[in-house]
mmCIF file of C-alpha atoms in Angstrom:
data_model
loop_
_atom_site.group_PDB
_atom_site.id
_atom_site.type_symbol
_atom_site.label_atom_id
_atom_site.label_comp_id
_atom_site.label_asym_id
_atom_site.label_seq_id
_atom_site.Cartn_x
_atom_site.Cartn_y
_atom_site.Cartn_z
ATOM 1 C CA UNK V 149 -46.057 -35.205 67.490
ATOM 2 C CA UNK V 150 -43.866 -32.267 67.071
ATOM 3 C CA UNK V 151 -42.165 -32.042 63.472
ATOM 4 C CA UNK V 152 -38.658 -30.645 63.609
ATOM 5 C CA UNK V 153 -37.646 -27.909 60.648
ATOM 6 C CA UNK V 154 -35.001 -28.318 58.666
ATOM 7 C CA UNK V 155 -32.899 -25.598 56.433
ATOM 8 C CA UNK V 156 -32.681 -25.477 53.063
ATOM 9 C CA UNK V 157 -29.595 -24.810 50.602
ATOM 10 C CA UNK V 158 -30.926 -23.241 47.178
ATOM 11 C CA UNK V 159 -29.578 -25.215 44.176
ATOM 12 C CA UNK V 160 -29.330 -24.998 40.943
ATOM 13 C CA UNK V 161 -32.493 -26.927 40.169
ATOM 14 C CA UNK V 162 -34.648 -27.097 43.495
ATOM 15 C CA UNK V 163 -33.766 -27.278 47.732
ATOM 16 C CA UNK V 164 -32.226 -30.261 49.419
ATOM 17 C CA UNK V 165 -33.268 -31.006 53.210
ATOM 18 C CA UNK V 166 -29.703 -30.492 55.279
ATOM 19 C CA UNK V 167 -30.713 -33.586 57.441
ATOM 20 C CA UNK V 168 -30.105 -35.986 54.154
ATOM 21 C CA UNK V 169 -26.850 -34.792 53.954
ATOM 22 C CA UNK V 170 -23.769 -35.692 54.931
ATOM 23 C CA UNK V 171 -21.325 -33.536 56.628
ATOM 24 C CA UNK V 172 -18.859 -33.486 54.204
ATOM 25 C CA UNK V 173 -21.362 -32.965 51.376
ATOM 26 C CA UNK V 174 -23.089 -29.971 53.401
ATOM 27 C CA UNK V 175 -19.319 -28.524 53.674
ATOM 28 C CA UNK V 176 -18.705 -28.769 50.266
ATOM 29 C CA UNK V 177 -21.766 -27.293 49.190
ATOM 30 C CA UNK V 178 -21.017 -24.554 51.120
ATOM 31 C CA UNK V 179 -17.484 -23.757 49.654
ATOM 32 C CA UNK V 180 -19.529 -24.003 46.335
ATOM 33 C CA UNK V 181 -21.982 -21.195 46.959
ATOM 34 C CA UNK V 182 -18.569 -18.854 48.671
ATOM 35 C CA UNK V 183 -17.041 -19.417 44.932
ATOM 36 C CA UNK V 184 -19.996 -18.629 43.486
ATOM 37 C CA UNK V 185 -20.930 -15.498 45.613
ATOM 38 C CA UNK V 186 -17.209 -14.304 45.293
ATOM 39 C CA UNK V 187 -17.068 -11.467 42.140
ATOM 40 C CA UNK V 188 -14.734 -12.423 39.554
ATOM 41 C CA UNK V 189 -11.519 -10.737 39.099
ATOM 42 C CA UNK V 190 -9.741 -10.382 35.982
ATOM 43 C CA UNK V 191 -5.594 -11.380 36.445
ATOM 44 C CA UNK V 192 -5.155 -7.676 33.997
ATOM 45 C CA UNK V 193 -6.941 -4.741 35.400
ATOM 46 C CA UNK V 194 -9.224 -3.212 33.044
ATOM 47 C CA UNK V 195 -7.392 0.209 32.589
ATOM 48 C CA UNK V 196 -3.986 -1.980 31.538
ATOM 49 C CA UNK V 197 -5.985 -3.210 28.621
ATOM 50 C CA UNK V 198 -7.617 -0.390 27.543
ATOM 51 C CA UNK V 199 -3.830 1.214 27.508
ATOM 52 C CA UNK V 200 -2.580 -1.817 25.484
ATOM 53 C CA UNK V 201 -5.440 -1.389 22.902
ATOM 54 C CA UNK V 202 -4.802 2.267 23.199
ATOM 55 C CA UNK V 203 -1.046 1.756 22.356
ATOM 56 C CA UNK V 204 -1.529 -0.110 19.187
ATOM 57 C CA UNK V 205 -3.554 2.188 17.725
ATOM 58 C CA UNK V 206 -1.284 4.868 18.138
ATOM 59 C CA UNK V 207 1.368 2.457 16.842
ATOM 60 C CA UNK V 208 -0.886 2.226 13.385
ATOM 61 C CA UNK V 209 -1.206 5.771 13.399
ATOM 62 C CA UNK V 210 2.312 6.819 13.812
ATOM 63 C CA UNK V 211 3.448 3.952 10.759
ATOM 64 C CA UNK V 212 1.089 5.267 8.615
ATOM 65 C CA UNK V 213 1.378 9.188 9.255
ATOM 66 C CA UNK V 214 5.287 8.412 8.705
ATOM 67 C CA UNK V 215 5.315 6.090 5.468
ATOM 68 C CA UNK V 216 2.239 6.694 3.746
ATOM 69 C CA UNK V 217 3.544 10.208 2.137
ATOM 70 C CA UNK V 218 6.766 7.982 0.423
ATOM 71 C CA UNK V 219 4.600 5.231 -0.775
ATOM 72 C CA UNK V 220 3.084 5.938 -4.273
ATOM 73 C CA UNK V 221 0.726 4.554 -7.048
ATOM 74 C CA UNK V 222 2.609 3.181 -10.085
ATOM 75 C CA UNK V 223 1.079 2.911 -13.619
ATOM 76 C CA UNK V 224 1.912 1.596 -16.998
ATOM 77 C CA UNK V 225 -1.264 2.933 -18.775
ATOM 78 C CA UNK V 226 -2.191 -1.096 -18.920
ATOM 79 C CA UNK V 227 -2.237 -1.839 -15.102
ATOM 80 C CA UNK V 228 -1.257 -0.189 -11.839
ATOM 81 C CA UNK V 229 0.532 -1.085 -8.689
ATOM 82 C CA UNK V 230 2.368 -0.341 -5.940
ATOM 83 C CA UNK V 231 6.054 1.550 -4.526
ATOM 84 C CA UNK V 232 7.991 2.895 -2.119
ATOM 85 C CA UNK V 233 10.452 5.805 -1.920
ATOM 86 C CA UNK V 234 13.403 4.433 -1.163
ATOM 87 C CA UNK V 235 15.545 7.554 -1.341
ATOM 88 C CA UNK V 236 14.771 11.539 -0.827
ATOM 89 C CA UNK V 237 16.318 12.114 -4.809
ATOM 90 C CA UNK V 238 13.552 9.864 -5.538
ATOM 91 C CA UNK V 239 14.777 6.016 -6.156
ATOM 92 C CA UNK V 240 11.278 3.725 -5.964
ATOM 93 C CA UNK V 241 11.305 0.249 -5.048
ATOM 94 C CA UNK V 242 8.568 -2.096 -6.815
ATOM 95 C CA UNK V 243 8.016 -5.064 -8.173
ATOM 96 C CA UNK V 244 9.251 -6.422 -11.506
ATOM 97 C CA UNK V 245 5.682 -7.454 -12.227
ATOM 98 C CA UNK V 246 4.372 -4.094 -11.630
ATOM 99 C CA UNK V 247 6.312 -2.186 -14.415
ATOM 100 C CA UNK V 248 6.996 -5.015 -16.933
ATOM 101 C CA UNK V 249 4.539 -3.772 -19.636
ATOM 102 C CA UNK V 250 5.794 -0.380 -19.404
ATOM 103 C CA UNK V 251 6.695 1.021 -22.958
ATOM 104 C CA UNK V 252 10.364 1.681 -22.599
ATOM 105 C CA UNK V 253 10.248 1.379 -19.080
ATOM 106 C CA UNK V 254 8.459 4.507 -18.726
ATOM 107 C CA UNK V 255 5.895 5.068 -15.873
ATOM 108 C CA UNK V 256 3.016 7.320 -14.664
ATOM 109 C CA UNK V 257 3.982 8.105 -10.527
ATOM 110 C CA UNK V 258 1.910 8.908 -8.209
ATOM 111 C CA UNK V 259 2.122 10.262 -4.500
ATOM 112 C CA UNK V 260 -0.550 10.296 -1.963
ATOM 113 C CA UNK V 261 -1.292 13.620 -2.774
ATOM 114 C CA UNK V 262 -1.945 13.742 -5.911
ATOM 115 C CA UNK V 263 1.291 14.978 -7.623
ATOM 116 C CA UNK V 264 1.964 13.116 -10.730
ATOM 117 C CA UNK V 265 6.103 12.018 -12.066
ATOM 118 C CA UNK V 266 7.583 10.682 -14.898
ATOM 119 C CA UNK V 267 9.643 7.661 -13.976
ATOM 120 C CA UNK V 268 12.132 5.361 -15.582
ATOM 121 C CA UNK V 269 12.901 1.966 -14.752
ATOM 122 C CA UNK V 270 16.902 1.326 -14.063
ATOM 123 C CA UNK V 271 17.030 -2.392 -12.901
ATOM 124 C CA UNK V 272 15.067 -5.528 -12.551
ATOM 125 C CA UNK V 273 15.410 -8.552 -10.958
ATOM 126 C CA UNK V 274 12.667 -11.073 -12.438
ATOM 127 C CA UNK V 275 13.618 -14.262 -9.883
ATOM 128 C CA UNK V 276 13.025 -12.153 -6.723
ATOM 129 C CA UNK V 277 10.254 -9.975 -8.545
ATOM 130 C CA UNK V 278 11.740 -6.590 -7.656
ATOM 131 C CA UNK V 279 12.533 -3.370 -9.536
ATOM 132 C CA UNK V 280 13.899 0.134 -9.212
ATOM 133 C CA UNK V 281 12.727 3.611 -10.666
ATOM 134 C CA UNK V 282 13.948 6.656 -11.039
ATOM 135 C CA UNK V 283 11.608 9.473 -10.762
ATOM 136 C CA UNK V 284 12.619 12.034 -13.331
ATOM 137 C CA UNK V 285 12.455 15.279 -11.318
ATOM 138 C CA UNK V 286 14.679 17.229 -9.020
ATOM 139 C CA UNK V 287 12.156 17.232 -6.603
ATOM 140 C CA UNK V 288 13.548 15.778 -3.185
ATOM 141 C CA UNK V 289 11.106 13.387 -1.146
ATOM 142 C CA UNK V 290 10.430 11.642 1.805
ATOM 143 C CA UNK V 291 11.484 8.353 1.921
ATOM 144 C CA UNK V 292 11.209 4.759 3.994
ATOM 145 C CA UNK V 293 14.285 2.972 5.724
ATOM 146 C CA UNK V 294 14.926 -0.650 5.210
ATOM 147 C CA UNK V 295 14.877 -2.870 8.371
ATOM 148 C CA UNK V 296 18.016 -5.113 9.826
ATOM 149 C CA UNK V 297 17.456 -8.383 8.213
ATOM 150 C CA UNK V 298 17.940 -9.669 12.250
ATOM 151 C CA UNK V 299 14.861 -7.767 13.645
ATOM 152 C CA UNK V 300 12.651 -9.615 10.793
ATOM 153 C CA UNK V 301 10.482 -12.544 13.201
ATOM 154 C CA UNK V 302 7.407 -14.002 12.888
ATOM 155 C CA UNK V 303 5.061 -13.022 15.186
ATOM 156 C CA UNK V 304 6.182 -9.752 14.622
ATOM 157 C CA UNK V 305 2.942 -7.055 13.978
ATOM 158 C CA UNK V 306 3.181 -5.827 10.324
ATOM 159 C CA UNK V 307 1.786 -2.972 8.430
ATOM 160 C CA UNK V 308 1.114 -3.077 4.528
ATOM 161 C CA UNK V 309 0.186 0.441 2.208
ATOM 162 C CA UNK V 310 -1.096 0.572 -1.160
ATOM 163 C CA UNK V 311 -3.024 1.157 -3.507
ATOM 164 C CA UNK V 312 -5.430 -1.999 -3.854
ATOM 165 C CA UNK V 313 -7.860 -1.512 -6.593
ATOM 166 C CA UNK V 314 -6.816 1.993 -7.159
ATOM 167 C CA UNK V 315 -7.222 2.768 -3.852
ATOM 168 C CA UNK V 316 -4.347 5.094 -3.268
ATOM 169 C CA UNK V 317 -3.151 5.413 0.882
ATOM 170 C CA UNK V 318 -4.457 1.958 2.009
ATOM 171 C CA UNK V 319 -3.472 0.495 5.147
ATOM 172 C CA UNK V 320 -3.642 -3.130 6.396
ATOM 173 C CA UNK V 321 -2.089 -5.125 9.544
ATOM 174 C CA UNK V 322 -1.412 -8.714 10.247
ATOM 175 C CA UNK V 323 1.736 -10.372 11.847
ATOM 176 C CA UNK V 324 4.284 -11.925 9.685
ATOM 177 C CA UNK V 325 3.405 -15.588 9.802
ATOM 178 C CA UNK V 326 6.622 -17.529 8.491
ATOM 179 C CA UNK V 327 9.726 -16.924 6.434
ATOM 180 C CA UNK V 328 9.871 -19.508 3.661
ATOM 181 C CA UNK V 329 13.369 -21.003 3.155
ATOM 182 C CA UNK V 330 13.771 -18.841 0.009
ATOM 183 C CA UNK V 331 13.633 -16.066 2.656
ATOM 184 C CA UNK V 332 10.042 -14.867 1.194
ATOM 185 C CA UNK V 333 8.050 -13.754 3.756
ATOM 186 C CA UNK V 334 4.621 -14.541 4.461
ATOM 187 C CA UNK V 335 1.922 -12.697 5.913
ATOM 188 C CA UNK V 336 -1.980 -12.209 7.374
ATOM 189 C CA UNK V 337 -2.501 -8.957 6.327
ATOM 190 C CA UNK V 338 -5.257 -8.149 3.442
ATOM 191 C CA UNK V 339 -3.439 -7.831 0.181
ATOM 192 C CA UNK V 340 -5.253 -7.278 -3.255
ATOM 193 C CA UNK V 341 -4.487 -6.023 -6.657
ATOM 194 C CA UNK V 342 -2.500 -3.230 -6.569
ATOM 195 C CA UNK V 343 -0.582 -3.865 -3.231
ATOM 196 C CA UNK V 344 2.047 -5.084 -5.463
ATOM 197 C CA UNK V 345 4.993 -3.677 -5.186
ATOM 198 C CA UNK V 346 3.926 -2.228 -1.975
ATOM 199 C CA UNK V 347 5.674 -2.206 1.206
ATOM 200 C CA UNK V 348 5.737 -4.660 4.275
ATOM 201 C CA UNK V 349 6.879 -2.669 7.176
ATOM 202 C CA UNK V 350 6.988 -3.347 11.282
ATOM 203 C CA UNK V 351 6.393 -1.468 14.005
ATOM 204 C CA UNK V 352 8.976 1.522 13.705
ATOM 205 C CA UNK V 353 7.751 2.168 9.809
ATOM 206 C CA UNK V 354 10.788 0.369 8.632
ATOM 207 C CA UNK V 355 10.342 -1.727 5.545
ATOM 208 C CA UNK V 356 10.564 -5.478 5.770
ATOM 209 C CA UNK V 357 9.373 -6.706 2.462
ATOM 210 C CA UNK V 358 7.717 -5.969 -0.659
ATOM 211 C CA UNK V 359 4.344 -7.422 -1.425
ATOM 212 C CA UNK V 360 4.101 -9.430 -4.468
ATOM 213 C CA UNK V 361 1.175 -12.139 -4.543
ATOM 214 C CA UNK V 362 -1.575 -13.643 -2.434
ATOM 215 C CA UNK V 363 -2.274 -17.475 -2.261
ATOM 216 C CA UNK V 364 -5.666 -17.589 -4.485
ATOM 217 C CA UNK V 365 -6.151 -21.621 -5.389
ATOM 218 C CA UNK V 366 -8.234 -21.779 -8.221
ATOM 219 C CA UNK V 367 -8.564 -18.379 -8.435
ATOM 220 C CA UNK V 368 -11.138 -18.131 -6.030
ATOM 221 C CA UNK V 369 -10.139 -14.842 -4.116
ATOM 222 C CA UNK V 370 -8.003 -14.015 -1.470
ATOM 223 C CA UNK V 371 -7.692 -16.598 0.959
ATOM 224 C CA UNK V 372 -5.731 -14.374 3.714
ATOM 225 C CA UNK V 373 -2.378 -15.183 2.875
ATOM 226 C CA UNK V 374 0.259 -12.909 1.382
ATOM 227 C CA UNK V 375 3.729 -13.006 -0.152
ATOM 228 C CA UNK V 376 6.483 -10.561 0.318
ATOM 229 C CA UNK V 377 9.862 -10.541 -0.839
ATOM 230 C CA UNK V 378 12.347 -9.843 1.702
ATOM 231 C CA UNK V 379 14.274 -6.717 2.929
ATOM 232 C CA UNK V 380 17.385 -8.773 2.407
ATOM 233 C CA UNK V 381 17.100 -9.136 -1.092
ATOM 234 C CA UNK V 382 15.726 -5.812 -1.655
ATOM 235 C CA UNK V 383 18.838 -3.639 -0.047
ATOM 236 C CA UNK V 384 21.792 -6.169 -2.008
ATOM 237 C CA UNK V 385 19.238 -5.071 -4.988
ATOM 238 C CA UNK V 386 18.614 -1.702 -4.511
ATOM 239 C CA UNK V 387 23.063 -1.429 -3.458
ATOM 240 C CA UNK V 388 23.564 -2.820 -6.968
ATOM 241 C CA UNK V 389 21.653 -0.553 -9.300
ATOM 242 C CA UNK V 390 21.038 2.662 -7.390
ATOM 243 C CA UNK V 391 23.604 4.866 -8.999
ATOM 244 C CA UNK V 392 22.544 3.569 -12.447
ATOM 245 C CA UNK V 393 21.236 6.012 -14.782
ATOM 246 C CA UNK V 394 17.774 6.401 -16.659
ATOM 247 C CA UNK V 395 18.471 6.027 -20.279
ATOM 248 C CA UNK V 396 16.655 8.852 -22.705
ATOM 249 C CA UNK V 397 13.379 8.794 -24.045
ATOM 250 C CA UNK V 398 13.098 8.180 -27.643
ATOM 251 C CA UNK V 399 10.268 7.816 -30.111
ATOM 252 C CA UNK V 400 11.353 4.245 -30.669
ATOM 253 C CA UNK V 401 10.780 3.178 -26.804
ATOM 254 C CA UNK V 402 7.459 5.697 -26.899
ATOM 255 C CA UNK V 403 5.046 7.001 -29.418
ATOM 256 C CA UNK V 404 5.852 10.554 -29.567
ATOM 257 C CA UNK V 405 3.184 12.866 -30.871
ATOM 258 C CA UNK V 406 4.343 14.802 -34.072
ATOM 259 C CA UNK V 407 6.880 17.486 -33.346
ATOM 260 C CA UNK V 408 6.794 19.502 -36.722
ATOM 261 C CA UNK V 409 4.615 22.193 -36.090
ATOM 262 C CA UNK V 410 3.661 20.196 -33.350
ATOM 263 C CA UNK V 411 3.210 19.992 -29.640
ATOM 264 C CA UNK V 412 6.900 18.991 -28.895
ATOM 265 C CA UNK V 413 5.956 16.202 -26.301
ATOM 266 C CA UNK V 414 5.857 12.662 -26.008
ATOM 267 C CA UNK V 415 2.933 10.961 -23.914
ATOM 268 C CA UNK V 416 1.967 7.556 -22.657
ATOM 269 C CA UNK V 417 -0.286 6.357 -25.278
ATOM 270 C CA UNK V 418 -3.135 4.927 -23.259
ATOM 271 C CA UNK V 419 -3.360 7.975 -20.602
ATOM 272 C CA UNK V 420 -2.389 10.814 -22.686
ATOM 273 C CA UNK V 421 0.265 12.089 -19.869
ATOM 274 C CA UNK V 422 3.398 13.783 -20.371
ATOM 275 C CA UNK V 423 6.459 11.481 -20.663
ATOM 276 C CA UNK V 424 8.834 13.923 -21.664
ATOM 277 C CA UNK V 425 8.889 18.024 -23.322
ATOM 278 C CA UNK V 426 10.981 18.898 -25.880
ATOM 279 C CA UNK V 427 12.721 22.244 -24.604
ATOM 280 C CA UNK V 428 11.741 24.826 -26.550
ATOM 281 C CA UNK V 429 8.267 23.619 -28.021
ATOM 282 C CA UNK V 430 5.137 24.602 -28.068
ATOM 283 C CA UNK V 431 4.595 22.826 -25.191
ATOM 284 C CA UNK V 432 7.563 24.279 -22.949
ATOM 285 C CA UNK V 433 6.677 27.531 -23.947
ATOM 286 C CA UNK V 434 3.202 27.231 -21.678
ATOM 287 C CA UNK V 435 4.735 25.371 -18.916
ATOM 288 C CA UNK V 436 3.563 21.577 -19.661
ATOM 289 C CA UNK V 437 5.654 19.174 -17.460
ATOM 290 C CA UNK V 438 5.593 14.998 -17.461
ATOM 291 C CA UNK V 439 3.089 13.861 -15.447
ATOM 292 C CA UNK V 440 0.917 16.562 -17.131
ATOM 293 C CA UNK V 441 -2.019 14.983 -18.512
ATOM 294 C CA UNK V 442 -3.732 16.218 -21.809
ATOM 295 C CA UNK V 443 -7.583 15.853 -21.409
ATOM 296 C CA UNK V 444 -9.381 18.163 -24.390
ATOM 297 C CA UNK V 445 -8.237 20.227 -27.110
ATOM 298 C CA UNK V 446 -10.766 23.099 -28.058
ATOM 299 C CA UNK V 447 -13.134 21.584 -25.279
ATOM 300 C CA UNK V 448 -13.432 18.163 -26.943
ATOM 301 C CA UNK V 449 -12.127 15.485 -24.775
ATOM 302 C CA UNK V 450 -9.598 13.397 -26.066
ATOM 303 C CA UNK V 451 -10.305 9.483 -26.330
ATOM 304 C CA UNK V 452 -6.528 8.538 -27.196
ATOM 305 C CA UNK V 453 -3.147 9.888 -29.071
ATOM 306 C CA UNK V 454 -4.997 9.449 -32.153
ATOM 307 C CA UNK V 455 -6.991 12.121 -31.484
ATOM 308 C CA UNK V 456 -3.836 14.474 -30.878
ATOM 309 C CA UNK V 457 -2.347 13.697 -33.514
ATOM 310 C CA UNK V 458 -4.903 13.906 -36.129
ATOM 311 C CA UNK V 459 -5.599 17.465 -34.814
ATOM 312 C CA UNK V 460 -2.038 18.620 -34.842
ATOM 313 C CA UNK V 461 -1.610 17.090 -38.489
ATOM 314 C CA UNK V 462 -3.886 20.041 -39.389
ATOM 315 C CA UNK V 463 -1.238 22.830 -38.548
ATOM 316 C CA UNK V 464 -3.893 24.630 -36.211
ATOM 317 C CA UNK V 465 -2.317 28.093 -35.134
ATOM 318 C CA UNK V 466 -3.029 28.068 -31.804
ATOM 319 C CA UNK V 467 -5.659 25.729 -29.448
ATOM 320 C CA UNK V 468 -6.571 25.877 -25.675
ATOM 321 C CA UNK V 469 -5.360 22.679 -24.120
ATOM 322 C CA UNK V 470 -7.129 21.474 -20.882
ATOM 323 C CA UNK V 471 -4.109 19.665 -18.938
ATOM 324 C CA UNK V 472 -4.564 18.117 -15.606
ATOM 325 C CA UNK V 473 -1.810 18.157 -12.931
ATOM 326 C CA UNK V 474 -2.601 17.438 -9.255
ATOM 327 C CA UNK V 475 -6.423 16.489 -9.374
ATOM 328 C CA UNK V 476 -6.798 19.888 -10.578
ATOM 329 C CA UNK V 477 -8.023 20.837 -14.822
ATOM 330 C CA UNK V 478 -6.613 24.433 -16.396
ATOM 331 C CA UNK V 479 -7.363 25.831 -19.993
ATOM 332 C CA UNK V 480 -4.090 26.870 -21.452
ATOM 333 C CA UNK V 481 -3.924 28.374 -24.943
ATOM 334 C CA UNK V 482 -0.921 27.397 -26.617
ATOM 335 C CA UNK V 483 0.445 29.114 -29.947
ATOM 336 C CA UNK V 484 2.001 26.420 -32.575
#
């Protein structure tokens, strides 16, 4: 007896004889193995998503080659944060928080390259956690625009710079996620200690908000949301107090060192930098500026204003002063 063949389908898991199957069964199997011979084909071609990628990583670039040079580091001598340069005569934008131990409202400023400014603070506005100050310099500097209130949605891609942890120059993304009904704005983007006072800003480098706090329950870290307080509020702010004016520095807002016979300067007490020069000191004479920090005297390092001062209570005739301005340390001799 003559056995008849029969062809075989693979499957997954073994072959099924063709004669045990029925016709519409053997069809369908058949349309199974075209769909799974046929090569995949992605609905974007590859090169459109490698230009999308490509795109928002220009985007980043441009925002932060554009803003980063107006955005600086704040500090009180107790605590740093964040600001942004919100004017080229040098107006900063920061948080209330940021500045609020400040002895007379006088600041340590510094830009993302390293050059140091005396600021004063003009206005505050505790509720919406916002303040303004005035660099004391006739420098002029770049500065950040601050975006339509109607452009602000969420969903929208968002860039924040600061300086977290000292970390001057430090750029995050996220989207904005909502926009609470106090018109605070909340975001993805990593924010830490010292983004405060920081900016928010969308695509075109235009500032939407100012970072303020993170959501940290228990205080158990950062749990990847962020707080920011609106452009809104920040322009009818910053329209309110720009054209106010710094008042002076006195000894009663900041220990001054002793000015008989003496340096001629006053200094933040916990840094040792320049607030203010007396004009024709000691101290003028050889060029010192605010934001000049004084390091040694006589190549011994100074630990704090004490230190000055007990050195200048001994009349000394002349001293070499090693000041730092810019990252950079010179030796000056000064003649008292």
């Amino acid at each position: 007896m003559r056995h008849q063949s029969y062809g075989v389908i693979p499957l997954k898991f073994g072959y099924l004889p063709l004669s045990v199957m029925k016709p519409e069964r053997w069809l369908l199997c058949a349309a199974s193995l075209c769909l799974l011979n046929t090569p995949a084909v992605s609905s974007v071609p590859v090169p459109t998503i490698l230009a999308q990628a490509q795109g928002e990583e220009q985007t980043s670039i441009d925002v932060y080659r554009t803003v980063s040079p107006a955005v600086v580091t704040i500090s009180t001598g107790r605590g740093s944060g964040s600001g942004t340069i919100v004017s080229p005569e040098g107006l900063v934008l920061t948080n209330d928080h940021v500045i609020r131990s400040a002895r007379g409202g006088v600041v340590s400023v510094s830009t993302t390259t390293g050059k140091r400014y005396t600021g004063q603070v003009i206005a505050t506005d505790r509720p919406n956690d916002l303040a303004l100050v005035r660099l004391n310099t006739s420098d002029r500097f770049p500065s950040v625009k601050l975006s339509n209130p109607a452009s602000i949605q969420v969903g929208q891609r968002v860039f924040a710079i600061g300086s977290p942890f000292g970390l001057s120059g430090t750029l995050t993304t996220g989207i904005l996620s909502r926009v609470g009904r106090n018109g605070d704005l909340q975001t993805d983007a990593a924010l830490n200690p010292g983004n405060s006072g920081g900016p928010l800003l969308n695509s075109r480098g235009e500032l939407i908000g100012v970072n303020k706090a993170i959501l940290s329950p228990g205080g158990g870290g950062n749990t990847g949301i962020g707080f920011a307080t609106s452009a809104t509020v920040a322009r009818n702010f910053i329209q309110q107090n720009r054209n106010r004016t710094a008042p002076p520095i006195t000894t009663a807002q900041s220990p001054s060192v002793p000015s008989t016979r003496g340096l001629g300067v006053t200094v933040d007490t916990g840094t040792l930098v320049v607030l203010g020069v007396q004009p024709g000191s000691p101290a003028a004479n050889i060029g010192i500026r605010p934001g000049d920090r004084i390091i040694a005297i006589n190549g011994r390092r100074l630990r704090g204003v004490q230190d000055l001062q007990t050195f200048l209570a001994r009349r000394p005739a002349s001293a070499i002063l090693t000041v730092g301005r810019n990252r950079r340390l010179a030796d000056v001799r000064v003649n008292f």
